[in-house]
CSV table of C-alpha atoms in Angstrom, one decimal:
chain,number,residue,atom,x,y,z
A,1,MET,CA,16.5,57.7,38.1
A,2,ASN,CA,19.6,58.4,40.4
A,3,GLY,CA,21.8,61.5,40.7
A,4,ALA,CA,21.1,65.1,40.4
A,5,LEU,CA,19.8,66.3,37.0
A,6,PRO,CA,21.5,69.2,35.3
A,7,ALA,CA,19.5,72.3,34.7
A,8,ASP,CA,18.9,71.3,31.1
A,9,MET,CA,18.1,67.6,31.7
A,10,THR,CA,14.5,67.7,33.3
A,11,THR,CA,12.5,64.7,34.2
A,12,MET,CA,10.3,65.3,31.2
A,13,ALA,CA,13.3,65.5,29.0
A,14,VAL,CA,14.5,62.3,30.2
A,15,ARG,CA,11.1,60.7,29.6
A,16,GLU,CA,10.9,62.1,26.2
A,17,LEU,CA,14.3,61.0,25.3
A,18,GLY,CA,13.4,57.5,26.4
A,19,ARG,CA,10.6,57.6,23.8
A,20,LEU,CA,13.2,58.5,20.9
A,21,MET,CA,15.9,56.3,22.5
A,22,PRO,CA,14.3,53.5,24.6
A,23,MET,CA,17.9,52.0,25.1
A,24,PHE,CA,19.9,55.1,26.1
A,25,LEU,CA,22.1,55.5,29.3
A,26,TRP,CA,23.1,58.7,30.9
A,27,ILE,CA,26.1,58.1,32.9
A,28,ALA,CA,27.4,60.6,35.4
A,29,PRO,CA,31.1,61.7,35.3
A,30,THR,CA,31.4,59.3,38.6
A,31,GLY,CA,30.3,56.4,36.4
A,32,GLN,CA,27.2,56.2,38.1
A,33,ILE,CA,23.9,55.5,35.8
A,34,CYS,CA,21.7,58.4,36.4
A,35,ALA,CA,18.9,57.3,33.8
A,36,ALA,CA,18.2,54.6,31.5
A,37,GLY,CA,15.6,54.2,28.7
A,38,PRO,CA,12.6,52.0,29.4
A,39,THR,CA,13.5,49.1,27.2
A,40,LEU,CA,17.0,48.9,28.5
A,41,SER,CA,15.6,49.1,32.0
A,42,LYS,CA,13.3,46.1,31.1
A,43,VAL,CA,16.1,44.2,29.6
A,44,CYS,CA,18.5,44.8,32.6
A,45,GLY,CA,16.1,45.1,35.3
A,46,ALA,CA,15.2,48.4,36.8
A,47,GLY,CA,16.6,47.2,40.1
A,48,LEU,CA,20.0,46.4,38.6
A,49,LEU,CA,20.4,49.7,37.1
A,50,SER,CA,19.2,51.7,40.1
A,51,GLY,CA,22.3,53.4,41.6
A,52,ALA,CA,24.7,51.0,39.8
A,53,ARG,CA,27.9,51.9,38.2
A,54,PHE,CA,28.3,51.2,34.4
A,55,PHE,CA,31.2,48.9,34.7
A,56,ASP,CA,29.3,46.9,37.4
A,57,VAL,CA,26.4,46.2,34.8
A,58,PHE,CA,28.1,45.8,31.6
A,59,ASP,CA,31.3,44.5,30.0
A,60,LEU,CA,32.8,46.4,27.2
A,61,THR,CA,34.3,44.0,24.6
A,62,LYS,CA,35.0,46.5,21.9
A,63,PRO,CA,36.8,48.2,20.5
A,64,SER,CA,39.0,48.1,23.4
A,65,PRO,CA,38.5,47.3,27.3
A,66,ALA,CA,37.7,50.1,29.6
A,67,ALA,CA,37.7,50.5,33.1
A,68,THR,CA,37.2,54.2,33.9
A,69,MET,CA,35.0,56.9,32.7
A,70,ALA,CA,38.2,58.5,31.0
A,71,ASP,CA,38.7,55.2,29.1
A,72,LEU,CA,35.1,55.2,28.2
A,73,ALA,CA,35.1,58.9,27.0
A,74,ARG,CA,38.0,58.4,24.8
A,75,LEU,CA,35.8,55.9,22.8
A,76,THR,CA,33.3,58.7,21.9
A,77,GLY,CA,32.0,58.3,18.3
A,78,GLN,CA,33.3,54.8,18.0
A,79,ARG,CA,31.0,51.8,17.7
A,80,LEU,CA,30.8,49.9,21.0
A,81,GLN,CA,30.1,46.3,21.8
A,82,VAL,CA,29.0,45.7,25.2
A,83,ARG,CA,27.4,42.6,27.1
A,84,LEU,CA,25.3,42.6,30.4
A,85,ARG,CA,27.5,41.0,33.2
A,86,HIS,CA,24.2,39.3,34.9
A,87,GLY,CA,21.2,37.2,33.7
A,88,ALA,CA,21.0,36.6,29.9
A,89,ARG,CA,24.2,38.3,29.1
A,90,THR,CA,22.7,39.9,26.1
A,91,ALA,CA,25.2,41.3,23.7
A,92,LEU,CA,24.5,45.1,22.8
A,93,ARG,CA,26.0,47.6,20.3
A,94,GLY,CA,26.2,51.3,20.9
A,95,GLN,CA,27.8,54.8,20.5
A,96,ILE,CA,28.8,57.4,23.0
A,97,VAL,CA,28.0,61.1,23.0
A,98,PRO,CA,29.5,63.5,25.6
A,99,LEU,CA,27.1,65.8,27.4
A,100,ALA,CA,27.9,69.4,27.7
A,101,GLY,CA,29.0,71.0,30.8
A,102,GLN,CA,30.7,67.9,32.3
A,103,ASP,CA,27.4,66.4,32.7
A,104,GLY,CA,28.8,62.9,31.8
A,105,LEU,CA,28.2,60.6,28.8
A,106,LEU,CA,25.0,59.5,26.9
A,107,VAL,CA,25.2,56.1,25.4
A,108,ASN,CA,22.7,54.8,22.8
A,109,LEU,CA,22.5,51.1,22.7
A,110,SER,CA,20.8,48.6,20.4
A,111,PHE,CA,20.6,44.8,19.9
A,112,GLY,CA,22.1,44.7,16.5
A,113,ILE,CA,21.6,41.5,14.6
A,114,ALA,CA,20.7,39.6,17.7
A,115,VAL,CA,17.4,41.3,18.0
A,116,ALA,CA,15.1,38.2,17.4
A,117,GLU,CA,16.9,36.6,20.4
A,118,ALA,CA,16.6,39.5,22.5
A,119,VAL,CA,13.0,39.8,21.7
A,120,ARG,CA,12.3,36.0,22.5
A,121,ASP,CA,14.6,36.2,25.8
A,122,HIS,CA,13.2,39.4,27.1
A,123,ARG,CA,9.6,39.2,25.9
A,124,LEU,CA,9.9,42.5,24.1
A,125,THR,CA,7.1,44.0,21.8
A,126,ASP,CA,6.9,46.6,19.3
A,127,ALA,CA,6.0,49.1,22.2
A,128,ASP,CA,9.6,48.7,23.4
A,129,PHE,CA,11.2,50.2,20.3
A,130,ALA,CA,11.0,53.7,18.9
A,131,THR,CA,8.5,54.4,16.4
A,132,THR,CA,10.9,55.2,14.0
A,133,ASP,CA,13.0,52.3,14.4
A,134,LEU,CA,13.0,49.7,11.6
A,135,THR,CA,13.7,46.8,14.0
A,136,VAL,CA,10.0,46.1,14.2
A,137,GLU,CA,9.5,45.9,10.5
A,138,LEU,CA,12.5,43.8,10.1
A,139,LEU,CA,11.2,41.5,12.9
A,140,TYR,CA,7.9,41.2,10.9
A,141,LEU,CA,9.8,40.2,7.8
A,142,THR,CA,11.7,37.7,9.8
A,143,GLU,CA,8.7,36.1,11.3
A,144,ALA,CA,7.0,36.2,7.7
A,145,LYS,CA,10.0,34.8,6.3
A,146,ALA,CA,10.1,31.9,8.9
A,147,ALA,CA,6.3,31.4,8.5
A,148,VAL,CA,6.8,31.0,4.6
A,149,MET,CA,10.0,28.7,5.1
A,150,GLU,CA,8.1,26.7,7.5
A,151,GLU,CA,5.0,26.2,5.1
A,152,LEU,CA,7.7,25.4,2.3
A,153,ALA,CA,9.3,22.8,4.3
A,154,ALA,CA,5.6,21.3,5.2
A,155,LEU,CA,4.9,21.3,1.6
A,156,ASN,CA,8.1,19.6,0.5
A,157,HIS,CA,7.3,17.0,3.3
A,158,ARG,CA,3.9,16.6,1.8
A,159,LEU,CA,5.3,16.3,-1.7
A,160,ASP,CA,7.9,13.5,-0.4
A,161,THR,CA,5.2,11.7,1.3
A,162,ALA,CA,3.1,11.7,-1.8
A,163,ARG,CA,5.9,10.7,-4.1
A,164,ASN,CA,7.1,8.1,-1.6
A,165,ALA,CA,3.4,6.7,-1.4
A,166,ALA,CA,3.1,6.8,-5.1
A,167,GLU,CA,6.4,4.9,-5.7
A,168,ALA,CA,5.3,2.3,-3.0
A,169,ARG,CA,1.8,1.9,-4.8
A,170,ALA,CA,3.8,1.3,-8.1
A,171,LEU,CA,5.8,-1.5,-6.5
A,172,THR,CA,3.0,-3.0,-4.4
A,173,ASP,CA,0.2,-5.5,-5.3
A,174,ALA,CA,-3.0,-3.8,-4.5
A,175,LEU,CA,-4.8,-6.9,-3.1
A,176,THR,CA,-2.1,-8.5,-0.9
A,177,GLY,CA,0.2,-5.6,-0.2
A,178,LEU,CA,3.1,-7.8,-1.4
A,179,ALA,CA,5.7,-6.7,-3.8
A,180,ASN,CA,4.7,-7.0,-7.4
A,181,ARG,CA,6.6,-8.0,-10.6
A,182,ARG,CA,8.3,-4.7,-10.9
A,183,ALA,CA,9.7,-4.8,-7.5
A,184,LEU,CA,10.7,-8.4,-7.7
A,185,ALA,CA,12.9,-7.7,-11.0
A,186,ALA,CA,14.4,-4.9,-9.1
A,187,ALA,CA,15.2,-6.9,-5.9
A,188,LEU,CA,16.3,-9.8,-7.9
A,189,ALA,CA,18.7,-7.9,-10.0
A,190,ARG,CA,20.2,-6.5,-6.7
A,191,ALA,CA,20.3,-10.0,-5.2
A,192,VAL,CA,22.1,-11.3,-8.4
A,193,ASP,CA,24.6,-8.5,-8.5
A,194,ALA,CA,25.6,-9.1,-4.9
A,195,ALA,CA,26.0,-12.9,-5.3
A,196,SER,CA,28.1,-12.1,-8.6
A,197,ARG,CA,30.3,-9.9,-6.6
A,198,GLY,CA,31.1,-12.5,-4.1
A,199,ARG,CA,28.8,-11.1,-1.4
A,200,ARG,CA,25.7,-12.8,0.1
A,201,GLY,CA,24.2,-15.4,-1.8
A,202,PHE,CA,20.2,-16.0,-2.0
A,203,ALA,CA,17.7,-18.6,-2.5
A,204,LEU,CA,14.9,-18.2,-4.9
A,205,LEU,CA,11.3,-19.7,-4.3
A,206,HIS,CA,8.6,-20.1,-6.6
A,207,LEU,CA,5.2,-20.8,-5.1
A,208,ASP,CA,2.2,-21.8,-6.8
A,209,LEU,CA,-1.1,-22.5,-4.9
A,210,ASP,CA,-2.9,-25.9,-5.2
A,211,LEU,CA,-6.7,-26.3,-5.3
A,212,PHE,CA,-7.0,-22.5,-5.6
A,213,LYS,CA,-9.1,-22.8,-8.7
A,214,ALA,CA,-11.6,-25.0,-6.9
A,215,VAL,CA,-12.1,-22.2,-4.3
A,216,ASN,CA,-12.8,-19.6,-6.9
A,217,ASP,CA,-15.1,-21.8,-9.0
A,218,THR,CA,-17.1,-23.0,-6.0
A,219,LEU,CA,-17.1,-19.9,-3.6
A,220,GLY,CA,-16.6,-17.0,-5.8
A,221,HIS,CA,-13.8,-14.5,-6.4
A,222,ALA,CA,-14.6,-12.9,-3.1
A,223,ALA,CA,-13.5,-16.1,-1.4
A,224,GLY,CA,-10.5,-16.2,-3.8
A,225,ASP,CA,-9.4,-12.6,-2.7
A,226,PHE,CA,-9.8,-13.8,1.0
A,227,VAL,CA,-7.7,-16.7,0.4
A,228,LEU,CA,-5.0,-14.6,-1.1
A,229,THR,CA,-4.8,-12.3,1.5
A,230,ARG,CA,-4.4,-15.1,4.1
A,231,VAL,CA,-1.6,-16.5,1.7
A,232,ALA,CA,0.1,-13.1,2.0
A,233,ALA,CA,-0.1,-13.4,5.8
A,234,VAL,CA,1.5,-16.7,5.8
A,235,LEU,CA,4.3,-15.7,3.8
A,236,ARG,CA,5.1,-12.7,5.8
A,237,ALA,CA,4.9,-14.6,9.0
A,238,GLU,CA,7.4,-17.3,7.5
A,239,THR,CA,10.0,-14.7,6.0
A,240,ARG,CA,12.1,-11.9,7.3
A,241,LYS,CA,12.2,-8.4,7.0
A,242,GLN,CA,15.1,-8.4,4.5
A,243,ASP,CA,13.3,-11.0,2.4
A,244,THR,CA,11.3,-10.2,-0.7
A,245,VAL,CA,7.9,-11.7,-1.2
A,246,ALA,CA,6.2,-10.8,-4.6
A,247,ARG,CA,2.9,-11.9,-6.0
A,248,VAL,CA,3.6,-12.4,-9.8
A,249,GLY,CA,0.3,-13.9,-11.0
A,250,GLY,CA,-3.2,-14.8,-9.9
A,251,ASP,CA,-2.0,-17.5,-7.5
A,252,GLU,CA,1.7,-17.3,-8.0
A,253,PHE,CA,4.4,-16.0,-5.7
A,254,VAL,CA,8.2,-15.6,-5.8
A,255,LEU,CA,10.3,-15.0,-2.8
A,256,ILE,CA,14.0,-14.0,-2.5
A,257,LEU,CA,15.6,-15.0,0.6
A,258,PRO,CA,19.1,-13.5,1.1
A,259,GLY,CA,21.6,-15.3,2.8
A,260,GLN,CA,19.8,-18.7,2.6
A,261,VAL,CA,21.7,-21.2,0.4
A,262,ASP,CA,21.9,-24.1,2.4
A,263,PRO,CA,19.2,-26.9,0.9
A,264,ALA,CA,18.3,-27.9,4.6
A,265,GLN,CA,17.4,-24.2,5.3
A,266,ILE,CA,15.7,-23.7,2.3
A,267,ASP,CA,13.6,-27.1,2.5
A,268,ALA,CA,12.7,-26.0,6.1
A,269,VAL,CA,11.5,-22.6,5.1
A,270,ALA,CA,9.3,-24.3,2.2
A,271,ARG,CA,7.7,-26.7,4.7
A,272,ARG,CA,6.7,-24.1,7.0
A,273,ILE,CA,5.1,-22.2,4.3
A,274,ILE,CA,3.3,-25.2,3.0
A,275,GLU,CA,2.1,-26.2,6.5
A,276,GLY,CA,0.8,-22.7,6.9
A,277,LEU,CA,-1.1,-22.7,3.7
A,278,GLU,CA,-2.8,-26.0,4.6
A,279,THR,CA,-4.5,-24.5,7.7
A,280,PRO,CA,-8.1,-24.8,7.0
A,281,LEU,CA,-9.9,-21.5,6.4
A,282,VAL,CA,-13.6,-20.6,6.7
A,283,PHE,CA,-15.2,-18.0,4.4
A,284,GLU,CA,-18.7,-16.8,5.2
A,285,GLY,CA,-19.3,-20.0,7.1
A,286,ARG,CA,-17.9,-22.5,4.3
A,287,PRO,CA,-14.5,-24.1,4.6
A,288,CYS,CA,-12.0,-23.5,1.7
A,289,ARG,CA,-8.6,-25.4,1.7
A,290,ILE,CA,-5.7,-24.9,-0.3
A,291,SER,CA,-2.0,-26.0,-0.4
A,292,GLY,CA,1.0,-25.1,-2.3
A,293,SER,CA,3.7,-26.5,-4.4
A,294,ILE,CA,7.2,-24.8,-4.3
A,295,GLY,CA,10.2,-25.0,-6.5
A,296,ALA,CA,13.5,-23.6,-5.3
A,297,THR,CA,17.0,-22.9,-6.3
A,298,ALA,CA,20.2,-21.1,-4.9
A,299,SER,CA,22.6,-18.7,-6.1
A,300,CYS,CA,25.5,-21.0,-5.2
A,301,LEU,CA,24.5,-23.5,-8.0
A,302,TYR,CA,25.7,-21.2,-10.6
A,303,PRO,CA,29.2,-20.0,-11.5
A,304,VAL,CA,27.6,-16.8,-12.3
A,305,PRO,CA,24.0,-16.4,-11.3
A,306,GLU,CA,21.5,-15.0,-13.8
A,307,ALA,CA,18.1,-13.8,-12.9
A,308,ASP,CA,16.4,-15.6,-16.0
A,309,ARG,CA,18.2,-18.8,-15.6
A,310,MET,CA,17.3,-19.0,-11.8
A,311,LEU,CA,13.7,-18.2,-12.5
A,312,ASN,CA,13.4,-20.9,-15.1
A,313,ASP,CA,15.2,-23.4,-12.8
A,314,ALA,CA,12.8,-22.6,-9.9
A,315,ASP,CA,9.8,-23.0,-12.3
A,316,THR,CA,11.3,-26.5,-13.4
A,317,ALA,CA,11.6,-27.3,-9.8
A,318,LEU,CA,7.9,-26.0,-9.1
A,319,TYR,CA,6.7,-28.3,-11.8
A,320,ALA,CA,8.6,-31.2,-10.5
A,321,SER,CA,6.7,-30.5,-7.0
A,322,LYS,CA,3.4,-30.4,-9.0
A,323,ARG,CA,4.0,-33.7,-10.9
A,324,ARG,CA,4.8,-35.5,-7.5
A,325,GLY,CA,1.3,-34.7,-6.1
A,326,ARG,CA,1.2,-31.0,-5.0
A,327,GLY,CA,1.8,-29.8,-1.5
A,328,ARG,CA,5.6,-30.3,-1.8
A,329,ALA,CA,8.8,-28.5,-2.3
A,330,THR,CA,11.7,-29.4,-4.7
A,331,ILE,CA,15.0,-27.9,-4.7
A,332,TYR,CA,16.6,-27.5,-8.2
A,333,ALA,CA,19.7,-29.6,-9.2
A,334,PRO,CA,21.3,-29.8,-12.5
A,335,ASP,CA,20.4,-33.4,-13.0
A,336,LEU,CA,16.7,-32.6,-12.0
A,337,ARG,CA,14.4,-34.6,-14.4
A,338,LEU,CA,10.7,-34.0,-14.4
A,339,PRO,CA,8.9,-37.3,-12.9
A,340,GLU,CA,5.7,-38.7,-14.4
A,341,ASP,CA,2.5,-36.4,-13.7
A,342,ARG,CA,0.9,-38.1,-10.6
A,343,ARG,CA,-1.7,-34.9,-10.1
A,344,ALA,CA,-5.3,-35.7,-9.8
A,345,PRO,CA,-7.6,-33.1,-11.3
A,346,GLU,CA,-8.4,-30.2,-9.0
A,347,GLN,CA,-12.0,-30.8,-7.3
A,348,PRO,CA,-13.7,-28.9,-4.5
A,349,GLY,CA,-13.0,-30.8,-1.5
A,350,PRO,CA,-11.5,-30.9,1.9
A,351,GLY,CA,-8.1,-29.6,0.6
A,352,ALA,CA,-4.6,-30.6,-0.3
A,353,GLY,CA,-2.5,-33.7,0.8
A,354,GLY,CA,0.3,-33.6,3.2
A,355,SER,CA,3.4,-31.4,2.6
A,356,GLY,CA,6.7,-33.2,1.5
A,357,ALA,CA,10.1,-32.2,0.1
A,358,GLY,CA,11.4,-33.5,-3.2
């Protein structure tokens, strides 16, 4: 505390005033800061306030600029807005009361609505506020509200995650993790709509496993499940992220390949899938070999593509592959005729024949 105290402003009185108004300033007629409340000293830094002039520490922004003590005195009773010139430049609000006997001015400051930021920036606690100040209660309410909002946000996130997981399960085949019939229907509807609007065309492939029944009959359903998961892995490896791969039956799969309408491209994908399926597998020390037959069609073959018609045509091409001896791919054409059935009965054995395209 600097400057001579008036007779009615003892050191004890200043200390007690600081308890009631922890952000007060006593400004001498010369503009020198004679005393300050403990919280304001903490915010500004006691060394900064010691012996300083008011206008060296604070900028007066409202209601009007002031450069002299006379200017400041004329603002008595009005709401002030000031800002620290240094450091965090915290914004403050206050009011001026003139002291009797030409002893200067008493200014009581507060943080206003920026109290939460001030508490954070200056590491204030409830001890830095007067016991009658509602600021502490407001801060507790603010913290409680923030905690409630955080918990609500976390709850909403958990609900969104659970809903998304439930939707994913509803669209996913439980064994293979591929899309199921429901997901396929939605994806096919989108693909047909896009192609009908003149956007990107697509290929539709229907895959049926060959010799899968023999695996189930000789090695059991556990081996069958093992094979199906490996089939799913092959299909993922040979398709792109934007493709749809769905399991639609026990050993039947349907693929949607957006942007693939060239017969050579479709045939190349089908050949790679069949080659991958014919890689020998071993289940619990016993070999199990399968292959696959594929029927395919493309949206560009139709004036207006229709989901049911394309599925039927892909199915027709699939049966053509089956009748030609399995392990083959056939691309549908309007003049496609089913050949004579050359399939041999499925027997447990070393596996399927070589792949080929019809």
